[in-house]
Structure formats: structure tokens, C-alpha cells
């Protein structure tokens, strides 16, 4: 099935989808994005993603490209036109628009709205529960990584370094040797005392939607949860470690740099949280009307 993209009002074959070379997203990374999982044709936690998109746009003073009602219709149509997959990812990007290159905001232009859908193998517990290694690297990003902007160069470089080191993710480290987050995920540890720890969602991290859901699930499971910064040294002494994200779900960590975490298998609390998160996704997929049938 061919992939259908959305570009400024038109549904087009992805191969033919184009934006202007003077789009400010291309020239200045002057734009924001969201990635939302699709499960059985249902957009998972869509309201939370749209809420964050609205906030990111507002922070950068980029206009909302179409009404929120129209945006929801386009989202549904994109899922439908791409075959309402059993599993996939929907990508939304909004940039400030196209104008002759000049740093200051241009006036009188419309934002660019682009969407794509990618179909992927359904998330199987057997695969998700496999632990992966992470490396630590200095956090080289600007001081507003809480905005989901398309300015991702340090994230790209960090992820590439992780790949080259045989790891899956890079955890970024601030000037006080505390972990901020992963290049495309939020970082968590579970202390020897069983405390579930993740950095507070201040301006130093992206407040992940998966992070928000997992925090809620952890509290519901009766785990002791603490939103506080933790150091690299503390992480290396943790009993369990994992990271969360729309594409990673809840991913156990077996190694941080050269330090093994636990016995290399998923730890009991991480496992509990992964299962709870999977149940959350499956329940939403089962209880919502798939967009294709609305
Ligand atoms: C830097 C960063 N942190 C955290 C996340 C996780 O956010 P979410 O759970 O909303 O996917 C992402 C996702 O892409 C990210 O890029």
C-alpha cells in the first residue's frame, strides 16, 4: 500500500510530497512536531499530543495552521488513507511557513502543515522487554528542550554516537553531571530502595507523553515515585533503569556506559510498568472508535 502524506491541504503520495526550499523549517529549524502511535487504527493519547502541540506552537509564536477541529479530521483521514494500520506512527510537523530567508518572523505568511504515517510491526512484549545499552554524553542542546521543536541536531549526533558505540540510546548529561533525558526518550531509574525516579518536567527536558502516562500508572500500581534529578553516578548504582517514549514504550536498560544494571534482564518494576503501559495502549485501541470507522 502506498504511503499518503498530507502537505498544506492536499493528500499526496509520499514520493510526490514537497515543501518549498525557503520553508523556515528547512532553513532555520523554525518549527515543531509531534509523533503519535497508532494502534488498531486508533491514535494513542491523541489529546495529550495535541495539547503539547498547541503549547509548543504557542511558545514559539507560530500560528495554529488550521482549526483544532479541522486538524482532528485531517489526522483521522491520514490514518484512514494509510490503511488504519495495526501499528504505526503518525508524524505532524508545523513550521512558521515559507518566506525569503531572513531571521526575524515574516508577516502575512501561513504556517506549513505536514503529516506522514509509517506502518511498523505491532509492538510485541517479547521484543519490547529486551534490555538495551545506553551511553552518556554531554547535553549540548539549547535551553528550551521542553519545546518539541524540529531543531534536533544534538539529539541526532547523540543517537548516532550511541549506535556507533553499540548502544541503543544516549542519555544526555547536564553541567552538574545529572541526566536530563535521552535523545528521543525520557530517562528513569529505580533505586535500591525501590524508588521510581525521573527528572521533573521543568525546562530541561521534554515532558514526554509516555512519561506522563507511566507516572500515572506507577502511582496507580502503588510504587513510590519521585520526580527529581539524578546523577550519572546514582544511575549507575540503580537497581533498574529504563526509558520511555512513543516509539520505545517502556524500554529496559541493561548497561549505562560500562556499568551493568541488574542482571541484564528486565527488572520486576520495569516489567510491571511495561505491562501496564501495554495494557493502557491496548485498552485505548479496543475502547476507541478506530478513525477508519468513524
Ligand atoms: C528529547 C525527547 N525526550 C522525550 C521524548 C519522549 O516523548 P514522548 O513520550 O511524548 O514520545 C522524546 C520523543 O521523541 C524526545 O524526542
PDB file of C-alpha atoms and ligand atoms in Angstrom:
ATOM      1  CA  UNK A   1       0.000   0.000   0.000  1.00  0.00           C
ATOM      2  CA  UNK A   2       1.458   3.370  -0.957  1.00  0.00           C
ATOM      3  CA  UNK A   3       2.065   5.888   1.763  1.00  0.00           C
ATOM      4  CA  UNK A   4      -0.040   9.006   1.725  1.00  0.00           C
ATOM      5  CA  UNK A   5       1.315  12.256   3.092  1.00  0.00           C
ATOM      6  CA  UNK A   6      -0.524  15.487   3.868  1.00  0.00           C
ATOM      7  CA  UNK A   7       1.010  18.792   2.772  1.00  0.00           C
ATOM      8  CA  UNK A   8      -0.810  22.089   3.256  1.00  0.00           C
ATOM      9  CA  UNK A   9      -4.318  20.961   2.372  1.00  0.00           C
ATOM     10  CA  UNK A  10      -3.513  18.125  -0.041  1.00  0.00           C
ATOM     11  CA  UNK A  11      -3.245  14.357   0.419  1.00  0.00           C
ATOM     12  CA  UNK A  12      -0.451  13.192  -1.884  1.00  0.00           C
ATOM     13  CA  UNK A  13       1.676  10.114  -2.460  1.00  0.00           C
ATOM     14  CA  UNK A  14       4.610  10.473  -0.136  1.00  0.00           C
ATOM     15  CA  UNK A  15       7.092  10.198  -3.019  1.00  0.00           C
ATOM     16  CA  UNK A  16       5.498  13.287  -4.560  1.00  0.00           C
ATOM     17  CA  UNK A  17       5.169  15.298  -1.331  1.00  0.00           C
ATOM     18  CA  UNK A  18       7.141  18.563  -1.406  1.00  0.00           C
ATOM     19  CA  UNK A  19       7.722  21.685   0.654  1.00  0.00           C
ATOM     20  CA  UNK A  20       9.337  24.885  -0.548  1.00  0.00           C
ATOM     21  CA  UNK A  21      13.144  25.267  -0.215  1.00  0.00           C
ATOM     22  CA  UNK A  22      12.556  28.541   1.631  1.00  0.00           C
ATOM     23  CA  UNK A  23      10.395  26.865   4.221  1.00  0.00           C
ATOM     24  CA  UNK A  24      11.629  28.105   7.599  1.00  0.00           C
ATOM     25  CA  UNK A  25      11.614  24.570   8.960  1.00  0.00           C
ATOM     26  CA  UNK A  26      14.230  23.666   6.357  1.00  0.00           C
ATOM     27  CA  UNK A  27      16.310  26.830   6.766  1.00  0.00           C
ATOM     28  CA  UNK A  28      16.058  27.635  10.490  1.00  0.00           C
ATOM     29  CA  UNK A  29      14.509  24.545  12.146  1.00  0.00           C
ATOM     30  CA  UNK A  30      11.731  27.058  12.879  1.00  0.00           C
ATOM     31  CA  UNK A  31       9.012  24.528  13.552  1.00  0.00           C
ATOM     32  CA  UNK A  32       7.559  21.970  15.931  1.00  0.00           C
ATOM     33  CA  UNK A  33       6.393  18.387  15.663  1.00  0.00           C
ATOM     34  CA  UNK A  34       4.583  15.515  17.312  1.00  0.00           C
ATOM     35  CA  UNK A  35       4.818  11.753  16.929  1.00  0.00           C
ATOM     36  CA  UNK A  36       1.734   9.786  17.908  1.00  0.00           C
ATOM     37  CA  UNK A  37       1.393   5.988  17.941  1.00  0.00           C
ATOM     38  CA  UNK A  38      -1.410   4.303  16.021  1.00  0.00           C
ATOM     39  CA  UNK A  39      -2.730   1.025  17.428  1.00  0.00           C
ATOM     40  CA  UNK A  40      -5.506  -0.800  15.545  1.00  0.00           C
ATOM     41  CA  UNK A  41      -6.323   2.395  13.680  1.00  0.00           C
ATOM     42  CA  UNK A  42      -6.592   4.430  16.902  1.00  0.00           C
ATOM     43  CA  UNK A  43      -4.303   7.382  17.670  1.00  0.00           C
ATOM     44  CA  UNK A  44      -2.999   6.695  21.178  1.00  0.00           C
ATOM     45  CA  UNK A  45      -3.176   9.573  23.683  1.00  0.00           C
ATOM     46  CA  UNK A  46      -4.031  11.937  20.843  1.00  0.00           C
ATOM     47  CA  UNK A  47      -5.495  14.614  23.123  1.00  0.00           C
ATOM     48  CA  UNK A  48      -2.246  14.804  25.110  1.00  0.00           C
ATOM     49  CA  UNK A  49      -0.216  15.090  21.893  1.00  0.00           C
ATOM     50  CA  UNK A  50      -2.461  17.858  20.555  1.00  0.00           C
ATOM     51  CA  UNK A  51      -2.293  19.666  23.881  1.00  0.00           C
ATOM     52  CA  UNK A  52       1.523  19.590  23.711  1.00  0.00           C
ATOM     53  CA  UNK A  53       1.490  20.658  20.058  1.00  0.00           C
ATOM     54  CA  UNK A  54      -0.654  23.675  20.977  1.00  0.00           C
ATOM     55  CA  UNK A  55       1.761  24.540  23.763  1.00  0.00           C
ATOM     56  CA  UNK A  56       4.884  24.197  21.552  1.00  0.00           C
ATOM     57  CA  UNK A  57       3.287  26.417  18.878  1.00  0.00           C
ATOM     58  CA  UNK A  58       2.354  28.987  21.481  1.00  0.00           C
ATOM     59  CA  UNK A  59       5.889  29.021  22.965  1.00  0.00           C
ATOM     60  CA  UNK A  60       7.394  29.777  19.536  1.00  0.00           C
ATOM     61  CA  UNK A  61       4.550  32.101  18.483  1.00  0.00           C
ATOM     62  CA  UNK A  62       3.758  30.020  15.414  1.00  0.00           C
ATOM     63  CA  UNK A  63       0.136  30.240  14.316  1.00  0.00           C
ATOM     64  CA  UNK A  64      -2.081  27.183  14.560  1.00  0.00           C
ATOM     65  CA  UNK A  65      -2.238  26.130  10.882  1.00  0.00           C
ATOM     66  CA  UNK A  66      -5.891  25.006  10.790  1.00  0.00           C
ATOM     67  CA  UNK A  67      -8.643  24.865  13.418  1.00  0.00           C
ATOM     68  CA  UNK A  68      -8.227  22.114  16.023  1.00  0.00           C
ATOM     69  CA  UNK A  69     -11.428  20.551  14.721  1.00  0.00           C
ATOM     70  CA  UNK A  70     -10.044  20.509  11.176  1.00  0.00           C
ATOM     71  CA  UNK A  71      -6.745  19.119  12.425  1.00  0.00           C
ATOM     72  CA  UNK A  72      -8.530  16.191  14.074  1.00  0.00           C
ATOM     73  CA  UNK A  73     -10.360  15.485  10.814  1.00  0.00           C
ATOM     74  CA  UNK A  74      -7.083  15.510   8.876  1.00  0.00           C
ATOM     75  CA  UNK A  75      -5.478  13.201  11.444  1.00  0.00           C
ATOM     76  CA  UNK A  76      -8.333  10.731  11.115  1.00  0.00           C
ATOM     77  CA  UNK A  77      -8.201  10.953   7.347  1.00  0.00           C
ATOM     78  CA  UNK A  78      -4.439  10.313   7.345  1.00  0.00           C
ATOM     79  CA  UNK A  79      -4.850   7.170   9.434  1.00  0.00           C
ATOM     80  CA  UNK A  80      -7.685   6.009   7.165  1.00  0.00           C
ATOM     81  CA  UNK A  81      -5.868   6.747   3.894  1.00  0.00           C
ATOM     82  CA  UNK A  82      -2.823   4.856   5.177  1.00  0.00           C
ATOM     83  CA  UNK A  83      -4.875   1.737   5.865  1.00  0.00           C
ATOM     84  CA  UNK A  84      -5.632   2.267   9.592  1.00  0.00           C
ATOM     85  CA  UNK A  85      -2.588   0.116  10.470  1.00  0.00           C
ATOM     86  CA  UNK A  86      -2.431  -2.388  13.330  1.00  0.00           C
ATOM     87  CA  UNK A  87       0.559  -0.359  14.445  1.00  0.00           C
ATOM     88  CA  UNK A  88       2.254   2.727  13.123  1.00  0.00           C
ATOM     89  CA  UNK A  89       3.465   6.231  13.821  1.00  0.00           C
ATOM     90  CA  UNK A  90       1.860   9.458  12.723  1.00  0.00           C
ATOM     91  CA  UNK A  91       4.211  12.410  12.350  1.00  0.00           C
ATOM     92  CA  UNK A  92       2.930  16.001  12.375  1.00  0.00           C
ATOM     93  CA  UNK A  93       5.156  18.965  11.628  1.00  0.00           C
ATOM     94  CA  UNK A  94       4.198  22.617  11.686  1.00  0.00           C
ATOM     95  CA  UNK A  95       6.685  25.280  10.623  1.00  0.00           C
ATOM     96  CA  UNK A  96       6.331  29.052  10.637  1.00  0.00           C
ATOM     97  CA  UNK A  97       5.920  28.901   6.845  1.00  0.00           C
ATOM     98  CA  UNK A  98       7.747  29.938   3.689  1.00  0.00           C
ATOM     99  CA  UNK A  99       9.344  33.341   3.128  1.00  0.00           C
ATOM    100  CA  UNK A 100      12.567  34.839   1.712  1.00  0.00           C
ATOM    101  CA  UNK A 101      15.353  33.983   4.133  1.00  0.00           C
ATOM    102  CA  UNK A 102      15.513  36.482   6.995  1.00  0.00           C
ATOM    103  CA  UNK A 103      15.883  35.608  10.670  1.00  0.00           C
ATOM    104  CA  UNK A 104      13.056  37.773  12.045  1.00  0.00           C
ATOM    105  CA  UNK A 105       9.494  36.475  11.794  1.00  0.00           C
ATOM    106  CA  UNK A 106       7.982  37.252   8.387  1.00  0.00           C
ATOM    107  CA  UNK A 107       4.482  38.705   8.354  1.00  0.00           C
ATOM    108  CA  UNK A 108       1.496  37.618   6.351  1.00  0.00           C
ATOM    109  CA  UNK A 109       2.542  34.018   5.750  1.00  0.00           C
ATOM    110  CA  UNK A 110       0.683  30.833   6.587  1.00  0.00           C
ATOM    111  CA  UNK A 111       2.311  28.053   8.617  1.00  0.00           C
ATOM    112  CA  UNK A 112       3.300  24.859   6.818  1.00  0.00           C
ATOM    113  CA  UNK A 113       1.461  21.714   7.960  1.00  0.00           C
ATOM    114  CA  UNK A 114       2.871  18.320   7.014  1.00  0.00           C
ATOM    115  CA  UNK A 115       1.893  14.817   8.137  1.00  0.00           C
ATOM    116  CA  UNK A 116       3.155  11.329   7.355  1.00  0.00           C
ATOM    117  CA  UNK A 117       2.217   7.850   8.554  1.00  0.00           C
ATOM    118  CA  UNK A 118       4.623   4.952   8.900  1.00  0.00           C
ATOM    119  CA  UNK A 119       3.395   1.394   9.369  1.00  0.00           C
ATOM    120  CA  UNK A 120       5.509  -0.768  11.682  1.00  0.00           C
ATOM    121  CA  UNK A 121       5.382  -4.283  13.146  1.00  0.00           C
ATOM    122  CA  UNK A 122       2.985  -4.429  16.093  1.00  0.00           C
ATOM    123  CA  UNK A 123       4.741  -3.983  19.450  1.00  0.00           C
ATOM    124  CA  UNK A 124       5.222  -7.474  20.876  1.00  0.00           C
ATOM    125  CA  UNK A 125       6.013  -7.908  24.573  1.00  0.00           C
ATOM    126  CA  UNK A 126       8.770 -10.407  23.689  1.00  0.00           C
ATOM    127  CA  UNK A 127      10.614  -7.687  21.767  1.00  0.00           C
ATOM    128  CA  UNK A 128       9.776  -4.729  23.998  1.00  0.00           C
ATOM    129  CA  UNK A 129      11.070  -6.443  27.150  1.00  0.00           C
ATOM    130  CA  UNK A 130      14.578  -6.914  25.722  1.00  0.00           C
ATOM    131  CA  UNK A 131      17.084  -4.729  27.538  1.00  0.00           C
ATOM    132  CA  UNK A 132      19.373  -2.358  25.693  1.00  0.00           C
ATOM    133  CA  UNK A 133      22.545  -0.431  26.459  1.00  0.00           C
ATOM    134  CA  UNK A 134      22.759   3.346  26.815  1.00  0.00           C
ATOM    135  CA  UNK A 135      25.761   5.649  26.787  1.00  0.00           C
ATOM    136  CA  UNK A 136      26.041   9.047  28.463  1.00  0.00           C
ATOM    137  CA  UNK A 137      27.021  12.189  26.582  1.00  0.00           C
ATOM    138  CA  UNK A 138      27.035  15.921  27.414  1.00  0.00           C
ATOM    139  CA  UNK A 139      23.677  17.596  26.796  1.00  0.00           C
ATOM    140  CA  UNK A 140      24.613  20.062  24.033  1.00  0.00           C
ATOM    141  CA  UNK A 141      21.078  21.311  23.368  1.00  0.00           C
ATOM    142  CA  UNK A 142      19.643  24.794  23.678  1.00  0.00           C
ATOM    143  CA  UNK A 143      17.965  25.759  26.940  1.00  0.00           C
ATOM    144  CA  UNK A 144      14.397  25.058  25.835  1.00  0.00           C
ATOM    145  CA  UNK A 145      14.313  21.336  25.043  1.00  0.00           C
ATOM    146  CA  UNK A 146      10.893  21.334  26.722  1.00  0.00           C
ATOM    147  CA  UNK A 147       9.554  22.719  23.417  1.00  0.00           C
ATOM    148  CA  UNK A 148       9.154  19.920  20.873  1.00  0.00           C
ATOM    149  CA  UNK A 149      10.966  21.826  18.137  1.00  0.00           C
ATOM    150  CA  UNK A 150      12.405  20.227  14.991  1.00  0.00           C
ATOM    151  CA  UNK A 151      15.819  21.571  15.995  1.00  0.00           C
ATOM    152  CA  UNK A 152      17.256  18.136  16.814  1.00  0.00           C
ATOM    153  CA  UNK A 153      20.905  18.239  15.770  1.00  0.00           C
ATOM    154  CA  UNK A 154      22.389  17.396  19.204  1.00  0.00           C
ATOM    155  CA  UNK A 155      19.821  14.594  19.506  1.00  0.00           C
ATOM    156  CA  UNK A 156      20.818  13.246  16.091  1.00  0.00           C
ATOM    157  CA  UNK A 157      24.529  13.361  16.977  1.00  0.00           C
ATOM    158  CA  UNK A 158      23.912  11.687  20.355  1.00  0.00           C
ATOM    159  CA  UNK A 159      21.854   8.902  18.823  1.00  0.00           C
ATOM    160  CA  UNK A 160      24.499   8.320  16.155  1.00  0.00           C
ATOM    161  CA  UNK A 161      27.206   8.104  18.821  1.00  0.00           C
ATOM    162  CA  UNK A 162      25.086   5.556  20.666  1.00  0.00           C
ATOM    163  CA  UNK A 163      24.720   3.468  17.515  1.00  0.00           C
ATOM    164  CA  UNK A 164      28.449   3.637  16.843  1.00  0.00           C
ATOM    165  CA  UNK A 165      29.151   2.560  20.440  1.00  0.00           C
ATOM    166  CA  UNK A 166      26.855  -0.454  20.028  1.00  0.00           C
ATOM    167  CA  UNK A 167      24.214   1.112  22.294  1.00  0.00           C
ATOM    168  CA  UNK A 168      20.570   1.929  21.636  1.00  0.00           C
ATOM    169  CA  UNK A 169      20.219   5.366  23.197  1.00  0.00           C
ATOM    170  CA  UNK A 170      22.347   8.193  24.590  1.00  0.00           C
ATOM    171  CA  UNK A 171      21.394   9.722  27.936  1.00  0.00           C
ATOM    172  CA  UNK A 172      22.280  13.401  27.983  1.00  0.00           C
ATOM    173  CA  UNK A 173      24.079  14.890  30.968  1.00  0.00           C
ATOM    174  CA  UNK A 174      23.872  18.483  32.258  1.00  0.00           C
ATOM    175  CA  UNK A 175      26.738  20.575  33.669  1.00  0.00           C
ATOM    176  CA  UNK A 176      26.101  19.184  37.177  1.00  0.00           C
ATOM    177  CA  UNK A 177      26.585  15.591  35.959  1.00  0.00           C
ATOM    178  CA  UNK A 178      22.849  14.906  36.214  1.00  0.00           C
ATOM    179  CA  UNK A 179      20.980  13.080  33.484  1.00  0.00           C
ATOM    180  CA  UNK A 180      18.453  15.192  31.649  1.00  0.00           C
ATOM    181  CA  UNK A 181      16.861  12.687  29.228  1.00  0.00           C
ATOM    182  CA  UNK A 182      17.564  10.505  26.202  1.00  0.00           C
ATOM    183  CA  UNK A 183      17.940  11.801  22.652  1.00  0.00           C
ATOM    184  CA  UNK A 184      14.374  10.643  21.912  1.00  0.00           C
ATOM    185  CA  UNK A 185      13.125   9.407  25.266  1.00  0.00           C
ATOM    186  CA  UNK A 186      12.821  10.208  28.977  1.00  0.00           C
ATOM    187  CA  UNK A 187      15.231   8.561  31.434  1.00  0.00           C
ATOM    188  CA  UNK A 188      14.181   6.697  34.594  1.00  0.00           C
ATOM    189  CA  UNK A 189      15.904   4.723  37.336  1.00  0.00           C
ATOM    190  CA  UNK A 190      14.694   2.590  40.220  1.00  0.00           C
ATOM    191  CA  UNK A 191      16.855   2.935  43.308  1.00  0.00           C
ATOM    192  CA  UNK A 192      17.979   0.098  45.564  1.00  0.00           C
ATOM    193  CA  UNK A 193      15.179   1.208  47.923  1.00  0.00           C
ATOM    194  CA  UNK A 194      12.609   0.735  45.146  1.00  0.00           C
ATOM    195  CA  UNK A 195      12.003   4.438  44.476  1.00  0.00           C
ATOM    196  CA  UNK A 196      10.984   5.158  40.852  1.00  0.00           C
ATOM    197  CA  UNK A 197      12.861   8.312  39.844  1.00  0.00           C
ATOM    198  CA  UNK A 198      12.586  10.560  36.794  1.00  0.00           C
ATOM    199  CA  UNK A 199      13.656  14.154  36.267  1.00  0.00           C
ATOM    200  CA  UNK A 200      10.934  16.755  36.875  1.00  0.00           C
ATOM    201  CA  UNK A 201       9.434  18.247  33.725  1.00  0.00           C
ATOM    202  CA  UNK A 202      10.996  21.673  34.037  1.00  0.00           C
ATOM    203  CA  UNK A 203      12.620  23.455  31.083  1.00  0.00           C
ATOM    204  CA  UNK A 204      15.487  20.949  30.906  1.00  0.00           C
ATOM    205  CA  UNK A 205      13.536  18.068  29.347  1.00  0.00           C
ATOM    206  CA  UNK A 206      10.669  17.335  27.032  1.00  0.00           C
ATOM    207  CA  UNK A 207       7.650  16.352  29.106  1.00  0.00           C
ATOM    208  CA  UNK A 208       7.061  13.078  27.284  1.00  0.00           C
ATOM    209  CA  UNK A 209       3.503  11.900  26.856  1.00  0.00           C
ATOM    210  CA  UNK A 210       4.679   8.360  27.679  1.00  0.00           C
ATOM    211  CA  UNK A 211       6.428   9.807  30.742  1.00  0.00           C
ATOM    212  CA  UNK A 212       3.169  11.388  31.900  1.00  0.00           C
ATOM    213  CA  UNK A 213       1.194   8.181  31.377  1.00  0.00           C
ATOM    214  CA  UNK A 214       3.846   5.988  33.054  1.00  0.00           C
ATOM    215  CA  UNK A 215       3.979   8.336  36.057  1.00  0.00           C
ATOM    216  CA  UNK A 216       0.214   7.911  36.438  1.00  0.00           C
ATOM    217  CA  UNK A 217       0.459   4.123  36.037  1.00  0.00           C
ATOM    218  CA  UNK A 218       3.345   3.854  38.543  1.00  0.00           C
ATOM    219  CA  UNK A 219       1.349   5.754  41.163  1.00  0.00           C
ATOM    220  CA  UNK A 220      -1.688   3.610  40.454  1.00  0.00           C
ATOM    221  CA  UNK A 221       0.452   0.487  40.963  1.00  0.00           C
ATOM    222  CA  UNK A 222       1.400   1.838  44.388  1.00  0.00           C
ATOM    223  CA  UNK A 223       5.078   2.403  43.539  1.00  0.00           C
ATOM    224  CA  UNK A 224       6.990   5.152  45.331  1.00  0.00           C
ATOM    225  CA  UNK A 225       7.540   7.789  42.658  1.00  0.00           C
ATOM    226  CA  UNK A 226       9.882  10.724  42.861  1.00  0.00           C
ATOM    227  CA  UNK A 227      10.226  13.437  40.223  1.00  0.00           C
ATOM    228  CA  UNK A 228      13.757  14.635  40.903  1.00  0.00           C
ATOM    229  CA  UNK A 229      17.045  14.979  39.082  1.00  0.00           C
ATOM    230  CA  UNK A 230      19.525  12.107  39.448  1.00  0.00           C
ATOM    231  CA  UNK A 231      23.240  11.929  38.723  1.00  0.00           C
ATOM    232  CA  UNK A 232      25.117   9.632  36.379  1.00  0.00           C
ATOM    233  CA  UNK A 233      26.731   8.011  39.443  1.00  0.00           C
ATOM    234  CA  UNK A 234      23.317   7.388  41.029  1.00  0.00           C
ATOM    235  CA  UNK A 235      22.008   5.921  37.774  1.00  0.00           C
ATOM    236  CA  UNK A 236      24.944   3.515  37.605  1.00  0.00           C
ATOM    237  CA  UNK A 237      24.098   2.258  41.101  1.00  0.00           C
ATOM    238  CA  UNK A 238      20.410   1.835  40.323  1.00  0.00           C
ATOM    239  CA  UNK A 239      18.687  -1.497  40.658  1.00  0.00           C
ATOM    240  CA  UNK A 240      16.766  -0.943  37.417  1.00  0.00           C
ATOM    241  CA  UNK A 241      16.813   1.656  34.666  1.00  0.00           C
ATOM    242  CA  UNK A 242      14.583   2.259  31.667  1.00  0.00           C
ATOM    243  CA  UNK A 243      13.456   4.925  29.257  1.00  0.00           C
ATOM    244  CA  UNK A 244      10.072   5.885  27.855  1.00  0.00           C
ATOM    245  CA  UNK A 245       8.822   7.305  24.580  1.00  0.00           C
ATOM    246  CA  UNK A 246       6.142   6.928  21.941  1.00  0.00           C
ATOM    247  CA  UNK A 247       8.358   4.617  19.887  1.00  0.00           C
ATOM    248  CA  UNK A 248      10.293   2.959  22.746  1.00  0.00           C
ATOM    249  CA  UNK A 249       7.274   2.384  25.040  1.00  0.00           C
ATOM    250  CA  UNK A 250       8.990   1.354  28.328  1.00  0.00           C
ATOM    251  CA  UNK A 251      12.470   0.117  27.410  1.00  0.00           C
ATOM    252  CA  UNK A 252      14.677  -1.625  30.000  1.00  0.00           C
ATOM    253  CA  UNK A 253      18.343  -0.644  30.223  1.00  0.00           C
ATOM    254  CA  UNK A 254      20.965  -3.355  30.781  1.00  0.00           C
ATOM    255  CA  UNK A 255      24.048  -1.139  30.793  1.00  0.00           C
ATOM    256  CA  UNK A 256      24.941   2.537  31.255  1.00  0.00           C
ATOM    257  CA  UNK A 257      28.350   3.137  29.632  1.00  0.00           C
ATOM    258  CA  UNK A 258      30.443   0.275  31.057  1.00  0.00           C
ATOM    259  CA  UNK A 259      28.285  -0.367  34.109  1.00  0.00           C
ATOM    260  CA  UNK A 260      25.833  -3.273  34.082  1.00  0.00           C
ATOM    261  CA  UNK A 261      22.403  -2.561  35.560  1.00  0.00           C
ATOM    262  CA  UNK A 262      20.742  -5.508  37.272  1.00  0.00           C
ATOM    263  CA  UNK A 263      21.353  -8.906  35.692  1.00  0.00           C
ATOM    264  CA  UNK A 264      20.886  -7.794  32.091  1.00  0.00           C
ATOM    265  CA  UNK A 265      17.220  -8.839  32.014  1.00  0.00           C
ATOM    266  CA  UNK A 266      14.215  -6.579  32.512  1.00  0.00           C
ATOM    267  CA  UNK A 267      13.768  -5.824  36.251  1.00  0.00           C
ATOM    268  CA  UNK A 268      10.498  -6.547  38.106  1.00  0.00           C
ATOM    269  CA  UNK A 269       9.305  -2.923  38.436  1.00  0.00           C
ATOM    270  CA  UNK A 270      10.222  -2.072  34.841  1.00  0.00           C
ATOM    271  CA  UNK A 271       8.352  -5.182  33.753  1.00  0.00           C
ATOM    272  CA  UNK A 272       5.301  -4.141  35.773  1.00  0.00           C
ATOM    273  CA  UNK A 273       5.386  -0.706  34.145  1.00  0.00           C
ATOM    274  CA  UNK A 274       5.895  -2.075  30.628  1.00  0.00           C
ATOM    275  CA  UNK A 275       2.924  -4.423  31.062  1.00  0.00           C
ATOM    276  CA  UNK A 276       0.785  -1.620  32.497  1.00  0.00           C
ATOM    277  CA  UNK A 277       1.735   0.669  29.608  1.00  0.00           C
ATOM    278  CA  UNK A 278       0.953  -2.030  27.036  1.00  0.00           C
ATOM    279  CA  UNK A 279      -2.410  -2.586  28.714  1.00  0.00           C
ATOM    280  CA  UNK A 280      -3.045   1.181  28.559  1.00  0.00           C
ATOM    281  CA  UNK A 281      -2.346   1.209  24.798  1.00  0.00           C
ATOM    282  CA  UNK A 282      -4.392  -1.905  24.085  1.00  0.00           C
ATOM    283  CA  UNK A 283      -7.334  -0.678  26.174  1.00  0.00           C
ATOM    284  CA  UNK A 284      -7.413   2.611  24.282  1.00  0.00           C
ATOM    285  CA  UNK A 285      -7.192   0.779  20.955  1.00  0.00           C
ATOM    286  CA  UNK A 286     -10.058  -1.516  21.982  1.00  0.00           C
ATOM    287  CA  UNK A 287     -12.301   1.146  23.507  1.00  0.00           C
ATOM    288  CA  UNK A 288     -11.949   3.971  20.986  1.00  0.00           C
ATOM    289  CA  UNK A 289     -13.602   4.013  17.625  1.00  0.00           C
ATOM    290  CA  UNK A 290     -10.881   3.393  15.028  1.00  0.00           C
ATOM    291  CA  UNK A 291     -10.620   6.507  12.902  1.00  0.00           C
ATOM    292  CA  UNK A 292     -11.400   4.463   9.772  1.00  0.00           C
ATOM    293  CA  UNK A 293     -14.863   3.602  11.106  1.00  0.00           C
ATOM    294  CA  UNK A 294     -15.891   6.986  12.487  1.00  0.00           C
TER     295      UNK A 294
HETATM  296  C1  LIG B   1      14.070  14.515  23.600  1.00  0.00           C
HETATM  297  C2  LIG B   1      12.885  13.651  23.824  1.00  0.00           C
HETATM  298  N1  LIG B   1      12.532  13.353  25.091  1.00  0.00           N
HETATM  299  C3  LIG B   1      11.474  12.558  25.356  1.00  0.00           C
HETATM  300  C4  LIG B   1      10.722  12.015  24.341  1.00  0.00           C
HETATM  301  C5  LIG B   1       9.546  11.138  24.664  1.00  0.00           C
HETATM  302  O1  LIG B   1       8.348  11.828  24.440  1.00  0.00           O
HETATM  303  P1  LIG B   1       7.009  11.047  24.120  1.00  0.00           P
HETATM  304  O2  LIG B   1       6.787  10.107  25.247  1.00  0.00           O
HETATM  305  O3  LIG B   1       5.983  12.125  24.056  1.00  0.00           O
HETATM  306  O4  LIG B   1       7.205  10.345  22.828  1.00  0.00           O
HETATM  307  C6  LIG B   1      11.040  12.306  23.009  1.00  0.00           C
HETATM  308  C7  LIG B   1      10.237  11.751  21.916  1.00  0.00           C
HETATM  309  O5  LIG B   1      10.525  11.916  20.760  1.00  0.00           O
HETATM  310  C8  LIG B   1      12.142  13.150  22.747  1.00  0.00           C
HETATM  311  O6  LIG B   1      12.495  13.463  21.488  1.00  0.00           O
END
